[in-house]
PDB file of C-alpha atoms in Angstrom:
ATOM      1  CA  UNK A  20      71.143  42.777-166.022  1.00  0.00           C
ATOM      2  CA  UNK A  21      70.005  46.342-165.381  1.00  0.00           C
ATOM      3  CA  UNK A  22      71.523  47.302-162.530  1.00  0.00           C
ATOM      4  CA  UNK A  23      68.229  48.651-160.172  1.00  0.00           C
ATOM      5  CA  UNK A  24      67.227  45.119-160.061  1.00  0.00           C
ATOM      6  CA  UNK A  25      69.698  44.002-157.646  1.00  0.00           C
ATOM      7  CA  UNK A  26      67.554  46.465-155.148  1.00  0.00           C
ATOM      8  CA  UNK A  27      64.354  46.391-153.814  1.00  0.00           C
ATOM      9  CA  UNK A  28      64.342  50.706-154.021  1.00  0.00           C
ATOM     10  CA  UNK A  29      66.616  53.314-154.721  1.00  0.00           C
ATOM     11  CA  UNK A  30      68.600  54.211-151.645  1.00  0.00           C
ATOM     12  CA  UNK A  31      67.657  57.762-150.176  1.00  0.00           C
ATOM     13  CA  UNK A  32      70.179  60.218-151.286  1.00  0.00           C
ATOM     14  CA  UNK A  33      70.346  61.861-147.708  1.00  0.00           C
ATOM     15  CA  UNK A  34      71.484  58.522-145.795  1.00  0.00           C
ATOM     16  CA  UNK A  35      74.658  58.535-143.985  1.00  0.00           C
ATOM     17  CA  UNK A  36      75.169  54.711-144.860  1.00  0.00           C
ATOM     18  CA  UNK A  37      74.046  51.875-146.431  1.00  0.00           C
ATOM     19  CA  UNK A  38      73.873  48.448-145.428  1.00  0.00           C
ATOM     20  CA  UNK A  39      72.889  45.754-148.209  1.00  0.00           C
ATOM     21  CA  UNK A  40      71.048  43.222-146.705  1.00  0.00           C
ATOM     22  CA  UNK A  41      71.104  39.410-148.564  1.00  0.00           C
ATOM     23  CA  UNK A  42      68.745  37.278-148.974  1.00  0.00           C
ATOM     24  CA  UNK A  43      69.372  33.508-147.083  1.00  0.00           C
ATOM     25  CA  UNK A  44      69.384  30.593-149.276  1.00  0.00           C
ATOM     26  CA  UNK A  45      66.112  29.589-151.427  1.00  0.00           C
ATOM     27  CA  UNK A  46      64.755  33.273-150.733  1.00  0.00           C
ATOM     28  CA  UNK A  47      64.281  37.046-151.630  1.00  0.00           C
ATOM     29  CA  UNK A  48      64.615  40.136-150.486  1.00  0.00           C
ATOM     30  CA  UNK A  49      61.142  39.864-148.992  1.00  0.00           C
ATOM     31  CA  UNK A  50      62.536  37.981-145.959  1.00  0.00           C
ATOM     32  CA  UNK A  51      63.774  41.546-144.949  1.00  0.00           C
ATOM     33  CA  UNK A  52      60.242  42.739-144.491  1.00  0.00           C
ATOM     34  CA  UNK A  53      59.776  43.101-140.983  1.00  0.00           C
ATOM     35  CA  UNK A  54      63.248  45.060-140.753  1.00  0.00           C
ATOM     36  CA  UNK A  55      62.660  48.827-140.850  1.00  0.00           C
ATOM     37  CA  UNK A  56      64.048  50.975-143.756  1.00  0.00           C
ATOM     38  CA  UNK A  57      66.092  53.260-141.681  1.00  0.00           C
ATOM     39  CA  UNK A  58      67.838  52.534-138.735  1.00  0.00           C
ATOM     40  CA  UNK A  59      68.849  55.763-137.045  1.00  0.00           C
ATOM     41  CA  UNK A  60      71.230  57.540-140.191  1.00  0.00           C
ATOM     42  CA  UNK A  61      71.486  54.000-141.924  1.00  0.00           C
ATOM     43  CA  UNK A  62      69.582  52.482-144.974  1.00  0.00           C
ATOM     44  CA  UNK A  63      68.378  48.970-145.020  1.00  0.00           C
ATOM     45  CA  UNK A  64      69.031  48.077-148.131  1.00  0.00           C
ATOM     46  CA  UNK A  65      67.563  44.359-148.837  1.00  0.00           C
ATOM     47  CA  UNK A  66      69.247  42.901-152.329  1.00  0.00           C
ATOM     48  CA  UNK A  67      67.552  41.455-154.986  1.00  0.00           C
ATOM     49  CA  UNK A  68      69.211  37.803-156.645  1.00  0.00           C
ATOM     50  CA  UNK A  69      68.491  36.652-159.850  1.00  0.00           C
ATOM     51  CA  UNK A  70      65.858  33.672-159.687  1.00  0.00           C
ATOM     52  CA  UNK A  71      63.346  34.435-157.364  1.00  0.00           C
ATOM     53  CA  UNK A  72      60.040  36.961-156.485  1.00  0.00           C
ATOM     54  CA  UNK A  73      60.829  39.532-159.255  1.00  0.00           C
ATOM     55  CA  UNK A  74      63.464  38.289-161.261  1.00  0.00           C
ATOM     56  CA  UNK A  75      62.152  34.730-160.956  1.00  0.00           C
ATOM     57  CA  UNK A  76      62.982  34.814-164.910  1.00  0.00           C
ATOM     58  CA  UNK A  77      66.175  34.816-164.398  1.00  0.00           C
ATOM     59  CA  UNK A  78      68.553  31.988-163.804  1.00  0.00           C
ATOM     60  CA  UNK A  79      69.894  31.607-160.653  1.00  0.00           C
ATOM     61  CA  UNK A  80      73.664  32.023-159.995  1.00  0.00           C
ATOM     62  CA  UNK A  81      75.720  28.309-159.109  1.00  0.00           C
ATOM     63  CA  UNK A  82      78.671  30.015-157.498  1.00  0.00           C
ATOM     64  CA  UNK A  83      78.959  32.437-154.864  1.00  0.00           C
ATOM     65  CA  UNK A  84      82.550  33.385-157.169  1.00  0.00           C
ATOM     66  CA  UNK A  85      79.674  34.052-160.228  1.00  0.00           C
ATOM     67  CA  UNK A  86      76.992  36.041-157.943  1.00  0.00           C
ATOM     68  CA  UNK A  87      79.324  38.313-156.999  1.00  0.00           C
ATOM     69  CA  UNK A  88      80.758  40.044-160.193  1.00  0.00           C
ATOM     70  CA  UNK A  89      76.910  40.794-160.883  1.00  0.00           C
ATOM     71  CA  UNK A  90      76.113  42.049-157.587  1.00  0.00           C
ATOM     72  CA  UNK A  91      79.453  44.055-157.216  1.00  0.00           C
ATOM     73  CA  UNK A  92      78.169  45.658-160.865  1.00  0.00           C
ATOM     74  CA  UNK A  93      74.676  46.238-159.604  1.00  0.00           C
ATOM     75  CA  UNK A  94      76.027  48.022-155.942  1.00  0.00           C
ATOM     76  CA  UNK A  95      78.675  50.045-157.567  1.00  0.00           C
ATOM     77  CA  UNK A  96      76.627  53.329-158.547  1.00  0.00           C
ATOM     78  CA  UNK A  97      75.534  53.175-154.777  1.00  0.00           C
ATOM     79  CA  UNK A  98      79.202  52.989-152.754  1.00  0.00           C
ATOM     80  CA  UNK A  99      79.798  56.677-152.872  1.00  0.00           C
ATOM     81  CA  UNK A 100      79.440  56.722-148.726  1.00  0.00           C
ATOM     82  CA  UNK A 101      79.529  54.132-146.191  1.00  0.00           C
ATOM     83  CA  UNK A 102      78.362  51.104-146.170  1.00  0.00           C
ATOM     84  CA  UNK A 103      77.995  47.251-145.010  1.00  0.00           C
ATOM     85  CA  UNK A 104      77.070  43.847-145.723  1.00  0.00           C
ATOM     86  CA  UNK A 105      74.475  41.823-143.871  1.00  0.00           C
ATOM     87  CA  UNK A 106      74.632  37.669-144.767  1.00  0.00           C
ATOM     88  CA  UNK A 107      72.633  35.072-142.920  1.00  0.00           C
ATOM     89  CA  UNK A 108      74.237  31.746-143.023  1.00  0.00           C
ATOM     90  CA  UNK A 109      74.604  30.957-147.070  1.00  0.00           C
ATOM     91  CA  UNK A 110      74.331  34.473-147.325  1.00  0.00           C
ATOM     92  CA  UNK A 111      77.188  35.072-145.197  1.00  0.00           C
ATOM     93  CA  UNK A 112      79.431  33.336-147.657  1.00  0.00           C
ATOM     94  CA  UNK A 113      78.063  36.107-150.439  1.00  0.00           C
ATOM     95  CA  UNK A 114      79.057  39.001-148.440  1.00  0.00           C
ATOM     96  CA  UNK A 115      82.722  37.657-148.562  1.00  0.00           C
ATOM     97  CA  UNK A 116      82.990  36.835-151.877  1.00  0.00           C
ATOM     98  CA  UNK A 117      81.429  40.156-152.710  1.00  0.00           C
ATOM     99  CA  UNK A 118      83.614  41.729-150.822  1.00  0.00           C
ATOM    100  CA  UNK A 119      86.939  40.312-152.336  1.00  0.00           C
ATOM    101  CA  UNK A 120      85.558  40.796-155.515  1.00  0.00           C
ATOM    102  CA  UNK A 121      84.993  44.488-154.633  1.00  0.00           C
ATOM    103  CA  UNK A 122      88.410  44.634-153.565  1.00  0.00           C
ATOM    104  CA  UNK A 123      90.331  42.875-156.463  1.00  0.00           C
ATOM    105  CA  UNK A 124      88.497  45.836-158.848  1.00  0.00           C
ATOM    106  CA  UNK A 125      89.818  48.507-156.763  1.00  0.00           C
ATOM    107  CA  UNK A 126      85.928  49.493-155.684  1.00  0.00           C
ATOM    108  CA  UNK A 127      85.070  50.657-152.221  1.00  0.00           C
ATOM    109  CA  UNK A 128      85.156  48.432-149.286  1.00  0.00           C
ATOM    110  CA  UNK A 129      82.098  48.062-146.359  1.00  0.00           C
ATOM    111  CA  UNK A 130      82.960  49.370-143.431  1.00  0.00           C
ATOM    112  CA  UNK A 131      81.657  46.198-141.498  1.00  0.00           C
ATOM    113  CA  UNK A 132      80.683  42.597-142.874  1.00  0.00           C
ATOM    114  CA  UNK A 133      77.902  41.274-140.685  1.00  0.00           C
ATOM    115  CA  UNK A 134      78.464  37.491-140.807  1.00  0.00           C
ATOM    116  CA  UNK A 135      75.676  35.586-139.009  1.00  0.00           C
ATOM    117  CA  UNK A 136      75.274  31.958-138.445  1.00  0.00           C
ATOM    118  CA  UNK A 137      77.911  30.577-140.845  1.00  0.00           C
ATOM    119  CA  UNK A 138      80.818  28.686-140.477  1.00  0.00           C
ATOM    120  CA  UNK A 139      84.170  30.412-142.103  1.00  0.00           C
ATOM    121  CA  UNK A 140      85.323  28.470-145.048  1.00  0.00           C
ATOM    122  CA  UNK A 141      88.410  26.863-144.152  1.00  0.00           C
ATOM    123  CA  UNK A 142      86.232  25.276-141.477  1.00  0.00           C
ATOM    124  CA  UNK A 143      84.668  21.930-141.801  1.00  0.00           C
ATOM    125  CA  UNK A 144      81.069  22.546-143.974  1.00  0.00           C
ATOM    126  CA  UNK A 145      78.265  22.859-140.849  1.00  0.00           C
ATOM    127  CA  UNK A 146      74.545  22.976-141.228  1.00  0.00           C
ATOM    128  CA  UNK A 147      71.563  21.043-140.578  1.00  0.00           C
ATOM    129  CA  UNK A 148      69.941  22.209-143.910  1.00  0.00           C
ATOM    130  CA  UNK A 149      73.293  20.615-145.641  1.00  0.00           C
ATOM    131  CA  UNK A 150      72.578  16.842-144.786  1.00  0.00           C
ATOM    132  CA  UNK A 151      68.667  16.868-146.132  1.00  0.00           C
ATOM    133  CA  UNK A 152      67.164  15.385-149.042  1.00  0.00           C
ATOM    134  CA  UNK A 153      64.601  17.895-151.222  1.00  0.00           C
ATOM    135  CA  UNK A 154      61.750  16.299-149.469  1.00  0.00           C
ATOM    136  CA  UNK A 155      62.902  17.607-146.171  1.00  0.00           C
ATOM    137  CA  UNK A 156      64.408  20.906-147.742  1.00  0.00           C
ATOM    138  CA  UNK A 157      60.674  21.428-148.926  1.00  0.00           C
ATOM    139  CA  UNK A 158      59.206  20.925-145.985  1.00  0.00           C
ATOM    140  CA  UNK A 159      61.577  23.294-144.409  1.00  0.00           C
ATOM    141  CA  UNK A 160      61.351  25.723-146.813  1.00  0.00           C
ATOM    142  CA  UNK A 161      57.693  25.663-146.692  1.00  0.00           C
ATOM    143  CA  UNK A 162      57.920  26.442-142.523  1.00  0.00           C
ATOM    144  CA  UNK A 163      60.059  29.171-143.468  1.00  0.00           C
ATOM    145  CA  UNK A 164      58.289  31.100-145.667  1.00  0.00           C
ATOM    146  CA  UNK A 165      55.164  30.587-143.522  1.00  0.00           C
ATOM    147  CA  UNK A 166      57.378  32.368-140.644  1.00  0.00           C
ATOM    148  CA  UNK A 167      58.037  35.207-143.234  1.00  0.00           C
ATOM    149  CA  UNK A 168      54.321  35.273-143.177  1.00  0.00           C
ATOM    150  CA  UNK A 169      53.541  33.889-146.958  1.00  0.00           C
ATOM    151  CA  UNK A 170      51.118  30.880-147.233  1.00  0.00           C
ATOM    152  CA  UNK A 171      52.812  29.983-150.417  1.00  0.00           C
ATOM    153  CA  UNK A 172      51.001  27.737-152.346  1.00  0.00           C
ATOM    154  CA  UNK A 173      52.750  24.553-153.948  1.00  0.00           C
ATOM    155  CA  UNK A 174      54.153  25.318-157.020  1.00  0.00           C
ATOM    156  CA  UNK A 175      55.490  28.749-155.443  1.00  0.00           C
ATOM    157  CA  UNK A 176      57.706  26.288-153.004  1.00  0.00           C
ATOM    158  CA  UNK A 177      58.429  23.925-155.575  1.00  0.00           C
ATOM    159  CA  UNK A 178      60.228  27.293-157.793  1.00  0.00           C
ATOM    160  CA  UNK A 179      61.864  27.926-154.143  1.00  0.00           C
ATOM    161  CA  UNK A 180      62.897  24.968-153.698  1.00  0.00           C
ATOM    162  CA  UNK A 181      65.127  24.628-156.984  1.00  0.00           C
ATOM    163  CA  UNK A 182      66.590  27.922-155.949  1.00  0.00           C
ATOM    164  CA  UNK A 183      67.092  26.868-152.587  1.00  0.00           C
ATOM    165  CA  UNK A 184      68.799  23.361-153.712  1.00  0.00           C
ATOM    166  CA  UNK A 185      71.117  25.684-156.459  1.00  0.00           C
ATOM    167  CA  UNK A 186      72.034  27.748-153.183  1.00  0.00           C
ATOM    168  CA  UNK A 187      72.744  24.961-150.944  1.00  0.00           C
ATOM    169  CA  UNK A 188      75.283  23.456-153.660  1.00  0.00           C
ATOM    170  CA  UNK A 189      76.938  26.869-153.990  1.00  0.00           C
ATOM    171  CA  UNK A 190      77.758  26.666-149.984  1.00  0.00           C
ATOM    172  CA  UNK A 191      79.138  23.440-150.132  1.00  0.00           C
ATOM    173  CA  UNK A 192      81.302  24.763-152.935  1.00  0.00           C
ATOM    174  CA  UNK A 193      82.573  27.675-151.404  1.00  0.00           C
ATOM    175  CA  UNK A 194      85.448  25.960-149.550  1.00  0.00           C
ATOM    176  CA  UNK A 195      89.017  27.269-149.072  1.00  0.00           C
ATOM    177  CA  UNK A 196      92.189  25.213-147.493  1.00  0.00           C
ATOM    178  CA  UNK A 197      93.482  27.855-145.508  1.00  0.00           C
ATOM    179  CA  UNK A 198      91.913  31.036-144.351  1.00  0.00           C
ATOM    180  CA  UNK A 199      92.375  34.362-146.681  1.00  0.00           C
ATOM    181  CA  UNK A 200      92.505  38.141-146.012  1.00  0.00           C
ATOM    182  CA  UNK A 201      89.509  40.174-145.856  1.00  0.00           C
ATOM    183  CA  UNK A 202      90.044  44.097-145.785  1.00  0.00           C
ATOM    184  CA  UNK A 203      87.494  44.746-143.845  1.00  0.00           C
ATOM    185  CA  UNK A 204      86.365  44.322-140.098  1.00  0.00           C
ATOM    186  CA  UNK A 205      83.889  41.455-138.999  1.00  0.00           C
ATOM    187  CA  UNK A 206      80.998  41.209-136.785  1.00  0.00           C
ATOM    188  CA  UNK A 207      80.267  37.610-136.633  1.00  0.00           C
ATOM    189  CA  UNK A 208      77.084  36.309-135.053  1.00  0.00           C
ATOM    190  CA  UNK A 209      75.772  33.730-133.096  1.00  0.00           C
ATOM    191  CA  UNK A 210      72.588  32.524-131.927  1.00  0.00           C
ATOM    192  CA  UNK A 211      71.748  31.129-128.476  1.00  0.00           C
ATOM    193  CA  UNK A 212      69.287  28.529-129.490  1.00  0.00           C
ATOM    194  CA  UNK A 213      70.380  28.008-132.410  1.00  0.00           C
ATOM    195  CA  UNK A 214      70.469  24.338-133.780  1.00  0.00           C
ATOM    196  CA  UNK A 215      71.393  24.400-137.298  1.00  0.00           C
ATOM    197  CA  UNK A 216      74.739  26.057-136.975  1.00  0.00           C
ATOM    198  CA  UNK A 217      75.595  26.380-133.244  1.00  0.00           C
ATOM    199  CA  UNK A 218      77.558  29.672-132.004  1.00  0.00           C
ATOM    200  CA  UNK A 219      80.836  27.574-130.624  1.00  0.00           C
ATOM    201  CA  UNK A 220      81.303  27.433-134.465  1.00  0.00           C
ATOM    202  CA  UNK A 221      82.087  30.659-135.940  1.00  0.00           C
ATOM    203  CA  UNK A 222      85.245  31.336-134.446  1.00  0.00           C
ATOM    204  CA  UNK A 223      87.057  30.520-137.434  1.00  0.00           C
ATOM    205  CA  UNK A 224      86.413  33.987-138.682  1.00  0.00           C
ATOM    206  CA  UNK A 225      88.891  35.717-136.836  1.00  0.00           C
ATOM    207  CA  UNK A 226      91.728  33.914-138.910  1.00  0.00           C
ATOM    208  CA  UNK A 227      90.560  36.559-142.011  1.00  0.00           C
ATOM    209  CA  UNK A 228      90.157  39.989-140.581  1.00  0.00           C
ATOM    210  CA  UNK A 229      89.957  41.422-136.797  1.00  0.00           C
ATOM    211  CA  UNK A 230      86.276  39.904-135.895  1.00  0.00           C
ATOM    212  CA  UNK A 231      84.133  41.028-132.935  1.00  0.00           C
ATOM    213  CA  UNK A 232      81.985  38.138-131.738  1.00  0.00           C
ATOM    214  CA  UNK A 233      78.499  38.667-130.995  1.00  0.00           C
ATOM    215  CA  UNK A 234      76.270  35.907-129.175  1.00  0.00           C
ATOM    216  CA  UNK A 235      72.596  36.954-129.266  1.00  0.00           C
ATOM    217  CA  UNK A 236      69.311  35.670-127.736  1.00  0.00           C
ATOM    218  CA  UNK A 237      67.297  33.436-130.411  1.00  0.00           C
ATOM    219  CA  UNK A 238      67.248  30.725-132.856  1.00  0.00           C
ATOM    220  CA  UNK A 239      68.848  30.220-136.084  1.00  0.00           C
ATOM    221  CA  UNK A 240      65.394  32.458-137.496  1.00  0.00           C
ATOM    222  CA  UNK A 241      65.424  35.080-134.998  1.00  0.00           C
ATOM    223  CA  UNK A 242      67.122  37.409-137.021  1.00  0.00           C
ATOM    224  CA  UNK A 243      63.877  37.881-139.573  1.00  0.00           C
ATOM    225  CA  UNK A 244      62.276  39.839-136.975  1.00  0.00           C
ATOM    226  CA  UNK A 245      65.412  42.118-136.567  1.00  0.00           C
ATOM    227  CA  UNK A 246      65.132  42.272-132.950  1.00  0.00           C
ATOM    228  CA  UNK A 247      66.465  45.222-130.768  1.00  0.00           C
ATOM    229  CA  UNK A 248      70.156  43.348-130.145  1.00  0.00           C
ATOM    230  CA  UNK A 249      70.485  42.727-133.352  1.00  0.00           C
ATOM    231  CA  UNK A 250      70.179  46.418-134.177  1.00  0.00           C
ATOM    232  CA  UNK A 251      72.059  47.707-131.315  1.00  0.00           C
ATOM    233  CA  UNK A 252      75.129  45.696-132.542  1.00  0.00           C
ATOM    234  CA  UNK A 253      74.562  46.736-135.958  1.00  0.00           C
ATOM    235  CA  UNK A 254      74.404  50.564-135.122  1.00  0.00           C
ATOM    236  CA  UNK A 255      77.201  49.909-132.941  1.00  0.00           C
ATOM    237  CA  UNK A 256      79.677  48.899-135.778  1.00  0.00           C
ATOM    238  CA  UNK A 257      78.100  50.921-138.769  1.00  0.00           C
ATOM    239  CA  UNK A 258      77.128  54.357-137.470  1.00  0.00           C
ATOM    240  CA  UNK A 259      81.014  55.657-136.595  1.00  0.00           C
ATOM    241  CA  UNK A 260      81.244  55.695-140.234  1.00  0.00           C
ATOM    242  CA  UNK A 261      78.261  57.264-141.135  1.00  0.00           C
ATOM    243  CA  UNK A 262      78.926  59.600-138.594  1.00  0.00           C
ATOM    244  CA  UNK A 263      82.622  60.092-139.985  1.00  0.00           C
ATOM    245  CA  UNK A 264      80.766  60.930-143.204  1.00  0.00           C
ATOM    246  CA  UNK A 265      78.251  63.444-142.049  1.00  0.00           C
ATOM    247  CA  UNK A 266      81.478  65.383-140.489  1.00  0.00           C
ATOM    248  CA  UNK A 267      83.074  65.127-143.850  1.00  0.00           C
ATOM    249  CA  UNK A 268      80.105  66.637-145.543  1.00  0.00           C
ATOM    250  CA  UNK A 269      79.681  69.587-143.639  1.00  0.00           C
TER     251      UNK A 269
END
């Protein structure tokens, strides 16, 4: 696979730091369309995964371990400056596994992992969608796409449903008996009105790395609009690394 396919656009050369945003289960990079391209000196870089949107013809990965290998290869040319990963729900696990893969290769590591609405892999799996049959998942996906500003035709919803089922299975498989060490600091984000993954279930991340917990106002999908409260957290935890790079390059 060509490396440039993994990102919607090439990062700007003068961006001080990059935030790679991995799409939610069943969705593509367009779910970050409401996010700004830049937050101060941090550039937002939506990741495009195989099997969706402009990569629809490519097979989707069945596990986060398989996905992490390809994503790490695709991002490696851009890891020449401070960066972070943002993942929500299932894509938080994708961010974790990609970080593990980069560490195993001795590659540059993220300055911060932003993990939103996801329980730690050693905790009992939890998520409203995990208990749904395909008919209910299809209805959920239809409403999610509408919320993203898309009026999807039925055949598009059916294609997205196939990816969602595959992604949900990857989430079920990504389980460990005990915590493992992550080589970067975590910001774990919960949402006050999240009925899919209640905020009090995400505390297990502190067993993996030093973790800052944030409780933000909103429902499960509130992150789609990049609310100001979320932007402040992202900048607070990633901009110091960007500023440090700027000092070194002067």
